[in-house]
XYZ file of C-alpha atoms in Angstrom:
311
model
C -68.371 -10.852 -51.956
C -67.137 -8.350 -52.950
C -67.844 -6.037 -50.337
C -66.178 -8.262 -48.506
C -62.778 -8.173 -50.309
C -63.243 -4.563 -50.630
C -62.834 -4.371 -46.875
C -60.335 -6.927 -45.801
C -58.136 -4.597 -48.547
C -59.391 -1.988 -45.771
C -57.801 -3.931 -42.964
C -54.998 -5.127 -45.232
C -53.914 -0.793 -45.619
C -54.765 -1.144 -41.479
C -51.818 -3.374 -41.123
C -48.490 -2.386 -38.838
C -45.686 -2.690 -40.725
C -43.041 -4.327 -39.165
C -39.813 -2.856 -38.323
C -36.978 -2.822 -40.666
C -33.464 -3.632 -38.690
C -32.996 -0.170 -39.167
C -35.332 0.922 -37.169
C -34.163 -0.644 -34.573
C -31.148 1.259 -32.459
C -29.801 -1.517 -30.782
C -29.672 0.181 -27.350
C -31.902 -2.984 -25.329
C -34.817 -0.203 -25.256
C -37.661 -1.986 -23.156
C -39.822 -1.873 -25.360
C -37.352 -2.096 -28.311
C -39.904 -1.077 -31.396
C -40.174 -4.669 -32.530
C -42.501 -5.363 -28.857
C -44.489 -2.714 -30.043
C -45.288 -3.718 -33.046
C -45.857 -7.302 -31.373
C -48.387 -5.431 -29.666
C -49.125 -3.407 -31.985
C -50.096 -6.601 -34.531
C -52.092 -8.114 -31.307
C -54.015 -4.535 -31.453
C -55.109 -4.829 -34.752
C -56.185 -9.088 -34.459
C -58.128 -8.333 -32.457
C -60.116 -5.134 -33.567
C -60.038 -7.088 -37.126
C -61.486 -10.085 -35.632
C -64.305 -8.232 -33.796
C -64.700 -5.777 -37.087
C -64.271 -2.663 -34.936
C -61.919 0.103 -36.432
C -62.201 1.839 -33.594
C -60.220 -0.562 -31.161
C -56.950 0.890 -33.658
C -58.009 4.493 -32.692
C -56.289 4.414 -29.125
C -52.639 4.587 -30.323
C -53.107 7.506 -32.628
C -54.684 10.210 -30.067
C -51.451 9.434 -27.970
C -48.972 11.344 -29.496
C -50.157 14.765 -29.016
C -50.049 15.551 -25.385
C -46.114 16.401 -25.006
C -45.819 13.406 -22.591
C -42.758 11.122 -23.553
C -43.992 7.415 -23.617
C -42.038 4.121 -24.501
C -44.314 2.480 -26.848
C -45.362 5.514 -28.848
C -43.573 8.302 -30.158
C -44.089 12.352 -29.074
C -43.706 15.621 -31.081
C -41.319 17.763 -29.807
C -40.544 21.217 -30.716
C -36.849 22.574 -31.602
C -36.553 25.504 -29.264
C -33.259 26.297 -30.054
C -30.033 24.926 -32.276
C -27.169 25.485 -31.124
C -23.308 24.546 -32.805
C -20.578 24.124 -30.287
C -17.859 22.207 -32.907
C -17.774 21.148 -36.723
C -19.746 18.259 -36.174
C -21.950 18.390 -33.107
C -24.782 20.522 -32.226
C -27.023 21.046 -28.834
C -30.539 20.565 -29.473
C -33.350 22.447 -27.520
C -36.788 20.390 -27.640
C -39.865 22.634 -25.383
C -42.029 20.678 -22.773
C -45.607 22.272 -22.356
C -45.991 24.637 -18.752
C -42.935 23.945 -16.971
C -43.147 20.392 -17.195
C -40.434 17.741 -17.053
C -39.282 15.001 -18.776
C -38.032 13.737 -15.064
C -36.047 11.030 -16.596
C -33.586 8.654 -13.799
C -30.027 9.622 -13.951
C -28.223 8.931 -17.748
C -31.381 7.225 -19.245
C -31.744 7.653 -22.747
C -34.544 8.595 -25.563
C -35.522 6.960 -28.756
C -35.196 10.081 -31.887
C -36.953 8.199 -35.151
C -36.883 10.224 -38.476
C -37.002 9.252 -41.993
C -34.221 9.089 -44.229
C -35.137 9.091 -48.178
C -38.376 6.772 -47.292
C -36.408 4.727 -44.451
C -37.472 5.346 -41.189
C -33.786 5.215 -38.587
C -33.915 4.854 -34.863
C -31.353 6.371 -32.587
C -31.132 6.416 -29.140
C -29.551 9.738 -27.428
C -28.756 10.851 -23.762
C -30.152 14.378 -22.853
C -27.809 16.452 -21.267
C -29.908 18.731 -19.283
C -30.905 17.959 -15.848
C -33.854 15.285 -15.715
C -35.911 18.024 -13.578
C -34.941 20.046 -15.670
C -38.378 23.024 -16.319
C -40.035 23.404 -19.821
C -37.066 21.931 -21.914
C -34.900 19.636 -22.400
C -31.037 19.084 -24.556
C -29.380 16.874 -26.275
C -26.051 16.734 -27.679
C -25.714 14.979 -31.255
C -23.154 14.279 -33.731
C -23.430 13.986 -37.396
C -21.166 11.947 -39.192
C -20.985 11.557 -42.598
C -22.223 9.033 -43.527
C -25.080 9.020 -40.883
C -28.289 8.387 -41.600
C -29.990 9.413 -38.662
C -27.078 12.382 -39.308
C -28.455 13.349 -42.748
C -32.362 13.760 -40.890
C -30.592 15.972 -37.907
C -28.921 17.994 -40.535
C -31.844 19.194 -41.585
C -33.378 20.461 -38.700
C -34.004 24.380 -37.152
C -35.302 26.136 -34.504
C -39.375 25.700 -34.419
C -39.160 21.898 -36.596
C -40.892 19.195 -34.423
C -39.417 15.712 -34.206
C -40.474 12.561 -32.440
C -38.866 10.389 -29.720
C -40.146 8.379 -27.014
C -38.649 6.871 -24.033
C -37.502 6.707 -20.934
C -35.257 3.518 -21.472
C -32.308 2.201 -19.206
C -30.566 4.433 -16.956
C -27.694 4.897 -14.039
C -29.690 3.552 -10.598
C -27.437 5.933 -8.331
C -27.806 6.753 -4.772
C -26.007 9.710 -3.750
C -22.858 7.940 -1.288
C -23.575 4.656 -2.421
C -20.183 4.807 -3.887
C -16.986 6.485 -2.705
C -16.081 7.408 -5.746
C -17.091 7.674 -9.337
C -14.969 7.119 -12.283
C -16.480 8.322 -15.812
C -14.787 7.480 -19.337
C -16.380 9.314 -21.556
C -14.948 9.895 -25.401
C -16.880 12.481 -27.363
C -20.756 12.595 -26.720
C -20.208 9.997 -24.615
C -20.369 12.622 -22.498
C -23.330 13.194 -22.493
C -25.290 10.113 -20.037
C -22.494 11.317 -17.119
C -23.247 15.242 -16.738
C -26.640 14.650 -15.238
C -25.177 12.355 -12.780
C -21.883 14.617 -11.732
C -24.755 17.192 -11.831
C -26.835 15.815 -9.363
C -23.852 14.959 -7.138
C -22.926 17.983 -6.732
C -26.700 20.253 -6.783
C -26.546 17.923 -3.349
C -24.261 19.268 -0.427
C -25.280 16.361 1.407
C -23.713 14.033 -1.445
C -19.607 13.145 -0.829
C -19.263 11.293 -3.852
C -15.973 11.837 -5.597
C -15.849 12.042 -9.154
C -13.376 11.428 -11.680
C -14.515 12.382 -14.868
C -11.844 11.764 -17.956
C -13.222 13.084 -21.472
C -10.522 11.337 -24.466
C -11.519 14.274 -27.893
C -9.558 14.244 -30.621
C -8.057 17.646 -29.591
C -8.764 20.542 -27.523
C -10.889 22.267 -29.956
C -13.321 19.112 -30.032
C -14.262 19.314 -26.530
C -17.966 19.788 -25.363
C -19.491 22.546 -23.038
C -16.054 23.740 -21.396
C -17.397 26.410 -19.893
C -20.278 23.476 -17.892
C -17.150 21.051 -17.143
C -14.859 24.439 -15.659
C -17.117 25.075 -13.377
C -18.137 21.130 -12.541
C -14.023 21.043 -12.164
C -14.291 23.281 -9.619
C -16.381 21.679 -6.519
C -14.244 20.132 -3.979
C -15.464 16.899 -4.600
C -14.459 16.888 -8.501
C -11.500 16.075 -11.007
C -11.572 16.442 -14.905
C -8.706 14.965 -16.902
C -8.755 15.483 -20.545
C -7.094 12.726 -23.015
C -6.772 14.755 -26.352
C -5.708 11.683 -29.074
C -4.415 14.208 -31.454
C -2.708 16.642 -29.490
C 0.752 16.575 -29.560
C 2.304 18.996 -27.826
C 0.144 21.208 -24.402
C 1.968 24.296 -24.706
C -0.870 25.890 -26.846
C -3.358 24.890 -24.326
C -4.758 27.559 -21.632
C -2.535 27.176 -18.366
C -5.945 25.793 -16.911
C -5.694 23.077 -19.164
C -2.512 21.861 -19.185
C -2.346 19.851 -15.495
C -5.168 17.872 -16.306
C -4.852 17.060 -19.888
C -3.014 14.419 -21.493
C -1.556 14.148 -25.161
C -2.047 10.240 -26.866
C -4.900 7.760 -26.105
C -5.797 6.870 -23.183
C -4.410 3.524 -22.501
C -3.550 0.863 -19.795
C -0.766 2.732 -18.603
C -2.359 6.237 -18.280
C -5.673 4.051 -17.104
C -3.130 2.537 -13.769
C -2.017 6.286 -13.243
C -5.649 7.991 -12.958
C -6.909 5.132 -11.250
C -4.176 5.586 -8.679
C -4.279 8.727 -8.616
C -7.915 8.479 -6.601
C -8.546 8.883 -3.155
C -10.964 5.899 -2.954
C -11.716 1.998 -4.631
C -13.573 3.602 -7.565
C -17.236 2.311 -9.284
C -16.450 3.665 -12.705
C -19.660 3.880 -15.820
C -17.996 4.063 -19.561
C -19.442 5.279 -22.755
C -18.045 5.539 -25.788
C -17.969 3.804 -29.136
C -18.114 -0.096 -28.651
C -14.995 -0.736 -29.237
C -13.982 2.054 -26.623
C -16.242 0.733 -24.407
C -14.710 -2.796 -24.803
C -10.216 -1.291 -24.516
C -11.637 0.644 -20.944
C -13.364 -2.468 -19.304
C -10.141 -4.531 -19.977
C -8.033 -2.027 -18.862
C -9.632 -1.762 -15.843
C -10.160 -5.190 -15.682
C -5.582 -4.807 -15.516
C -5.771 -2.785 -12.735
C -8.203 -4.675 -10.336
C -11.628 -2.708 -11.670
C -13.811 -6.520 -11.880
C -17.180 -6.004 -13.924
C -19.697 -5.256 -10.830
C -17.916 -2.270 -10.171
C -17.898 -1.035 -13.199
C -20.845 -0.113 -15.685
C -21.332 0.384 -19.624
C -23.998 2.903 -20.811
């Protein structure tokens, strides 16, 4: 009997832990961390019923071959860290050989971090093209009180971090829409960039793009050289809306005519939509408050939910 209960303890030690709410990133991933838990629990129950621990081994081995998977976290090496603004960083991660993440447009991946013994998961959208070989890049904003931010702030070149995915995405097809209106607030720029770059890289794709980037100040606009380069394409326009700038006089000349001060409100939305060359399909990414406001403004200008996609 003694050996029986000892064995029972061994099995309990191997039982998967139910995730805490902080571990769910809330982005509607398939599978969600809770789905992964259900699957691992079922696997554990099968192994326990058969008394065979080797049935639990398969999930441990998966995570070292540097291939992104939706249901297992895989370790990736940080190859560079670049600070873009006071609270925003661009991280580059290594991919083995010349492999690529093969993400479809606007897909996100989920990061796992441990802060003070608490596991946290958050979703981020890589800004590098989905077919970039040997690396991927992620734009991350650090918040004073954010749990995940505390973890990210400790990163340096050479560290290993764990990702799983990909999830979500916007099912874009070349020339499917006359014009895309991209409404992005802060790091909400991330899912827009791969879509925009796929359009400018494809000579056959004649979709017009109007990107509206909302930032607090001119200094807080990320990736200015990349955005300026994209704005030179015949079918791309980029506007900036700076909520805390009061005057455009201090801005470089090249920014003055396509920048607005204040907030992106209903009137400005009407002005921008009226200047679109075709009736636009809108893509929205920002905070939940931003996403709700934008959806509401679009509706009043006659752009219904079936002509909108929220990341």
